Amino acid sequence: MPLSLDTHIFGSKGPRKITILLYNVEKPIHPLKENETIIEEWRAGRATDLIEIKNKTPVYNEESKIYSLALLENHAIQPSHKNFQLVITNGDHEEDIVMQFGRIDDNNFALDYRYPLTAMQAFAIALSSFHNRFRT
């Protein structure tokens, strides 16, 4: 499961851009050639057996001075730069939310996910939102 955490979308303090590539189990997987990577295949447009999942871009709220998402109402989510939603874009430009991660309070977060993600994949993606927290 290649995970790409690009630079922040709106500058160094804004939300990150996340792209996840999963193998589509409904399509045959073509073998990679020697010295070829999944990300190179995807960037070249040859990775038709992959599902691309991206984070939904948050909107900056001038009143509260934070980026925010309209998170699903399953939990009392607090504003946080760690909150994100992952979507798959369909051919008709509709977005299917396949995962959301949000802060409930200082020490608790909510993680909701569905197919095509597994519990292990969703948990690993959620943990990636903490990657800068422990750097010195």
C-alpha positions as protocol buffer text, in pm:
chain_id: "A"
residue {
  index: 1
  type: MET
  ca { x: 0 y: 0 z: 0 }
}
residue {
  index: 2
  type: PRO
  ca { x: 205 y: 297 z: -116 }
}
residue {
  index: 3
  type: LEU
  ca { x: 126 y: 609 z: 86 }
}
residue {
  index: 4
  type: SER
  ca { x: 235 y: 951 z: -33 }
}
residue {
  index: 5
  type: LEU
  ca { x: 239 y: 1238 z: 216 }
}
residue {
  index: 6
  type: ASP
  ca { x: 313 y: 1543 z: 7 }
}
residue {
  index: 7
  type: THR
  ca { x: 393 y: 1888 z: 131 }
}
residue {
  index: 8
  type: HIS
  ca { x: 119 y: 2084 z: 295 }
}
residue {
  index: 9
  type: ILE
  ca { x: -158 y: 2193 z: 60 }
}
residue {
  index: 10
  type: PHE
  ca { x: -171 y: 2560 z: 160 }
}
residue {
  index: 11
  type: GLY
  ca { x: 182 y: 2621 z: 287 }
}
residue {
  index: 12
  type: SER
  ca { x: 385 y: 2487 z: 575 }
}
residue {
  index: 13
  type: LYS
  ca { x: 111 y: 2512 z: 840 }
}
residue {
  index: 14
  type: GLY
  ca { x: -185 y: 2393 z: 638 }
}
residue {
  index: 15
  type: PRO
  ca { x: -319 y: 2042 z: 589 }
}
residue {
  index: 16
  type: ARG
  ca { x: -118 y: 1777 z: 408 }
}
residue {
  index: 17
  type: LYS
  ca { x: -199 y: 1621 z: 74 }
}
residue {
  index: 18
  type: ILE
  ca { x: -241 y: 1244 z: 106 }
}
residue {
  index: 19
  type: THR
  ca { x: -252 y: 993 z: -181 }
}
residue {
  index: 20
  type: ILE
  ca { x: -291 y: 619 z: -122 }
}
residue {
  index: 21
  type: LEU
  ca { x: -269 y: 349 z: -388 }
}
residue {
  index: 22
  type: LEU
  ca { x: -433 y: 12 z: -332 }
}
residue {
  index: 23
  type: TYR
  ca { x: -443 y: -288 z: -559 }
}
residue {
  index: 24
  type: ASN
  ca { x: -793 y: -338 z: -699 }
}
residue {
  index: 25
  type: VAL
  ca { x: -873 y: -701 z: -619 }
}
residue {
  index: 26
  type: GLU
  ca { x: -1139 y: -701 z: -892 }
}
residue {
  index: 27
  type: LYS
  ca { x: -878 y: -647 z: -1167 }
}
residue {
  index: 28
  type: PRO
  ca { x: -582 y: -867 z: -1258 }
}
residue {
  index: 29
  type: ILE
  ca { x: -251 y: -743 z: -1121 }
}
residue {
  index: 30
  type: HIS
  ca { x: 14 y: -700 z: -1386 }
}
residue {
  index: 31
  type: PRO
  ca { x: 370 y: -781 z: -1277 }
}
residue {
  index: 32
  type: LEU
  ca { x: 619 y: -499 z: -1252 }
}
residue {
  index: 33
  type: LYS
  ca { x: 933 y: -504 z: -1461 }
}
residue {
  index: 34
  type: GLU
  ca { x: 1275 y: -499 z: -1298 }
}
residue {
  index: 35
  type: ASN
  ca { x: 1358 y: -156 z: -1148 }
}
residue {
  index: 36
  type: GLU
  ca { x: 995 y: -45 z: -1186 }
}
residue {
  index: 37
  type: THR
  ca { x: 792 y: 86 z: -892 }
}
residue {
  index: 38
  type: ILE
  ca { x: 420 y: 108 z: -828 }
}
residue {
  index: 39
  type: ILE
  ca { x: 441 y: 487 z: -795 }
}
residue {
  index: 40
  type: GLU
  ca { x: 627 y: 520 z: -1128 }
}
residue {
  index: 41
  type: GLU
  ca { x: 359 y: 309 z: -1299 }
}
residue {
  index: 42
  type: TRP
  ca { x: 84 y: 520 z: -1143 }
}
residue {
  index: 43
  type: ARG
  ca { x: 245 y: 852 z: -1239 }
}
residue {
  index: 44
  type: ALA
  ca { x: 285 y: 728 z: -1597 }
}
residue {
  index: 45
  type: GLY
  ca { x: -86 y: 634 z: -1613 }
}
residue {
  index: 46
  type: ARG
  ca { x: -18 y: 262 z: -1662 }
}
residue {
  index: 47
  type: ALA
  ca { x: -143 y: 143 z: -1323 }
}
residue {
  index: 48
  type: THR
  ca { x: -499 y: 51 z: -1416 }
}
residue {
  index: 49
  type: ASP
  ca { x: -507 y: -216 z: -1147 }
}
residue {
  index: 50
  type: LEU
  ca { x: -475 y: 42 z: -867 }
}
residue {
  index: 51
  type: ILE
  ca { x: -736 y: 231 z: -669 }
}
residue {
  index: 52
  type: GLU
  ca { x: -638 y: 591 z: -596 }
}
residue {
  index: 53
  type: ILE
  ca { x: -759 y: 734 z: -266 }
}
residue {
  index: 54
  type: LYS
  ca { x: -697 y: 1099 z: -178 }
}
residue {
  index: 55
  type: ASN
  ca { x: -777 y: 1325 z: 110 }
}
residue {
  index: 56
  type: LYS
  ca { x: -1060 y: 1571 z: 73 }
}
residue {
  index: 57
  type: THR
  ca { x: -928 y: 1928 z: 69 }
}
residue {
  index: 58
  type: PRO
  ca { x: -1039 y: 2122 z: 377 }
}
residue {
  index: 59
  type: VAL
  ca { x: -1178 y: 2474 z: 350 }
}
residue {
  index: 60
  type: TYR
  ca { x: -1026 y: 2766 z: 538 }
}
residue {
  index: 61
  type: ASN
  ca { x: -1275 y: 2928 z: 775 }
}
residue {
  index: 62
  type: GLU
  ca { x: -1202 y: 3301 z: 805 }
}
residue {
  index: 63
  type: GLU
  ca { x: -1409 y: 3337 z: 1121 }
}
residue {
  index: 64
  type: SER
  ca { x: -1234 y: 3063 z: 1321 }
}
residue {
  index: 65
  type: LYS
  ca { x: -901 y: 3093 z: 1133 }
}
residue {
  index: 66
  type: ILE
  ca { x: -871 y: 2717 z: 1082 }
}
residue {
  index: 67
  type: TYR
  ca { x: -906 y: 2466 z: 800 }
}
residue {
  index: 68
  type: SER
  ca { x: -1214 y: 2250 z: 844 }
}
residue {
  index: 69
  type: LEU
  ca { x: -1400 y: 1958 z: 692 }
}
residue {
  index: 70
  type: ALA
  ca { x: -1765 y: 1866 z: 707 }
}
residue {
  index: 71
  type: LEU
  ca { x: -1692 y: 1541 z: 889 }
}
residue {
  index: 72
  type: LEU
  ca { x: -1959 y: 1277 z: 915 }
}
residue {
  index: 73
  type: GLU
  ca { x: -2169 y: 1328 z: 1224 }
}
residue {
  index: 74
  type: ASN
  ca { x: -2093 y: 995 z: 1393 }
}
residue {
  index: 75
  type: HIS
  ca { x: -1874 y: 1159 z: 1658 }
}
residue {
  index: 76
  type: ALA
  ca { x: -1824 y: 1494 z: 1832 }
}
residue {
  index: 77
  type: ILE
  ca { x: -1514 y: 1590 z: 1634 }
}
residue {
  index: 78
  type: GLN
  ca { x: -1300 y: 1883 z: 1751 }
}
residue {
  index: 79
  type: PRO
  ca { x: -1111 y: 2100 z: 1503 }
}
residue {
  index: 80
  type: SER
  ca { x: -758 y: 1965 z: 1448 }
}
residue {
  index: 81
  type: HIS
  ca { x: -493 y: 1968 z: 1176 }
}
residue {
  index: 82
  type: LYS
  ca { x: -490 y: 1588 z: 1214 }
}
residue {
  index: 83
  type: ASN
  ca { x: -854 y: 1550 z: 1098 }
}
residue {
  index: 84
  type: PHE
  ca { x: -894 y: 1418 z: 745 }
}
residue {
  index: 85
  type: GLN
  ca { x: -1128 y: 1235 z: 511 }
}
residue {
  index: 86
  type: LEU
  ca { x: -1018 y: 1001 z: 235 }
}
residue {
  index: 87
  type: VAL
  ca { x: -1224 y: 974 z: -81 }
}
residue {
  index: 88
  type: ILE
  ca { x: -1236 y: 777 z: -405 }
}
residue {
  index: 89
  type: THR
  ca { x: -1347 y: 990 z: -699 }
}
residue {
  index: 90
  type: ASN
  ca { x: -1592 y: 817 z: -930 }
}
residue {
  index: 91
  type: GLY
  ca { x: -1617 y: 875 z: -1304 }
}
residue {
  index: 92
  type: ASP
  ca { x: -1906 y: 1116 z: -1256 }
}
residue {
  index: 93
  type: HIS
  ca { x: -1695 y: 1329 z: -1015 }
}
residue {
  index: 94
  type: GLU
  ca { x: -1882 y: 1216 z: -706 }
}
residue {
  index: 95
  type: GLU
  ca { x: -1667 y: 1138 z: -407 }
}
residue {
  index: 96
  type: ASP
  ca { x: -1718 y: 829 z: -195 }
}
residue {
  index: 97
  type: ILE
  ca { x: -1581 y: 875 z: 157 }
}
residue {
  index: 98
  type: VAL
  ca { x: -1390 y: 559 z: 250 }
}
residue {
  index: 99
  type: MET
  ca { x: -1222 y: 681 z: 569 }
}
residue {
  index: 100
  type: GLN
  ca { x: -1234 y: 964 z: 817 }
}
residue {
  index: 101
  type: PHE
  ca { x: -1012 y: 1035 z: 1113 }
}
residue {
  index: 102
  type: GLY
  ca { x: -1090 y: 1304 z: 1369 }
}
residue {
  index: 103
  type: ARG
  ca { x: -1000 y: 1431 z: 1713 }
}
residue {
  index: 104
  type: ILE
  ca { x: -1266 y: 1376 z: 1981 }
}
residue {
  index: 105
  type: ASP
  ca { x: -1069 y: 1530 z: 2271 }
}
residue {
  index: 106
  type: ASP
  ca { x: -706 y: 1582 z: 2376 }
}
residue {
  index: 107
  type: ASN
  ca { x: -625 y: 1210 z: 2388 }
}
residue {
  index: 108
  type: ASN
  ca { x: -893 y: 1038 z: 2178 }
}
residue {
  index: 109
  type: PHE
  ca { x: -959 y: 1011 z: 1808 }
}
residue {
  index: 110
  type: ALA
  ca { x: -1233 y: 850 z: 1600 }
}
residue {
  index: 111
  type: LEU
  ca { x: -1150 y: 632 z: 1300 }
}
residue {
  index: 112
  type: ASP
  ca { x: -1422 y: 527 z: 1055 }
}
residue {
  index: 113
  type: TYR
  ca { x: -1340 y: 326 z: 744 }
}
residue {
  index: 114
  type: ARG
  ca { x: -1499 y: 98 z: 487 }
}
residue {
  index: 115
  type: TYR
  ca { x: -1414 y: -110 z: 182 }
}
residue {
  index: 116
  type: PRO
  ca { x: -1170 y: -110 z: 4 }
}
residue {
  index: 117
  type: LEU
  ca { x: -964 y: -38 z: 317 }
}
residue {
  index: 118
  type: THR
  ca { x: -894 y: -304 z: 577 }
}
residue {
  index: 119
  type: ALA
  ca { x: -870 y: -231 z: 951 }
}
residue {
  index: 120
  type: MET
  ca { x: -490 y: -262 z: 938 }
}
residue {
  index: 121
  type: GLN
  ca { x: -461 y: -23 z: 642 }
}
residue {
  index: 122
  type: ALA
  ca { x: -694 y: 234 z: 798 }
}
residue {
  index: 123
  type: PHE
  ca { x: -504 y: 220 z: 1128 }
}
residue {
  index: 124
  type: ALA
  ca { x: -167 y: 259 z: 951 }
}
residue {
  index: 125
  type: ILE
  ca { x: -298 y: 559 z: 756 }
}
residue {
  index: 126
  type: ALA
  ca { x: -433 y: 717 z: 1075 }
}
residue {
  index: 127
  type: LEU
  ca { x: -97 y: 669 z: 1249 }
}
residue {
  index: 128
  type: SER
  ca { x: 72 y: 855 z: 964 }
}
residue {
  index: 129
  type: SER
  ca { x: -101 y: 1176 z: 1078 }
}
residue {
  index: 130
  type: PHE
  ca { x: 124 y: 1167 z: 1386 }
}
residue {
  index: 131
  type: HIS
  ca { x: 452 y: 1131 z: 1195 }
}
residue {
  index: 132
  type: ASN
  ca { x: 580 y: 1483 z: 1274 }
}
residue {
  index: 133
  type: ARG
  ca { x: 474 y: 1477 z: 1636 }
}
residue {
  index: 134
  type: PHE
  ca { x: 773 y: 1275 z: 1759 }
}
residue {
  index: 135
  type: ARG
  ca { x: 1048 y: 1439 z: 1552 }
}
residue {
  index: 136
  type: THR
  ca { x: 1300 y: 1655 z: 1729 }
}
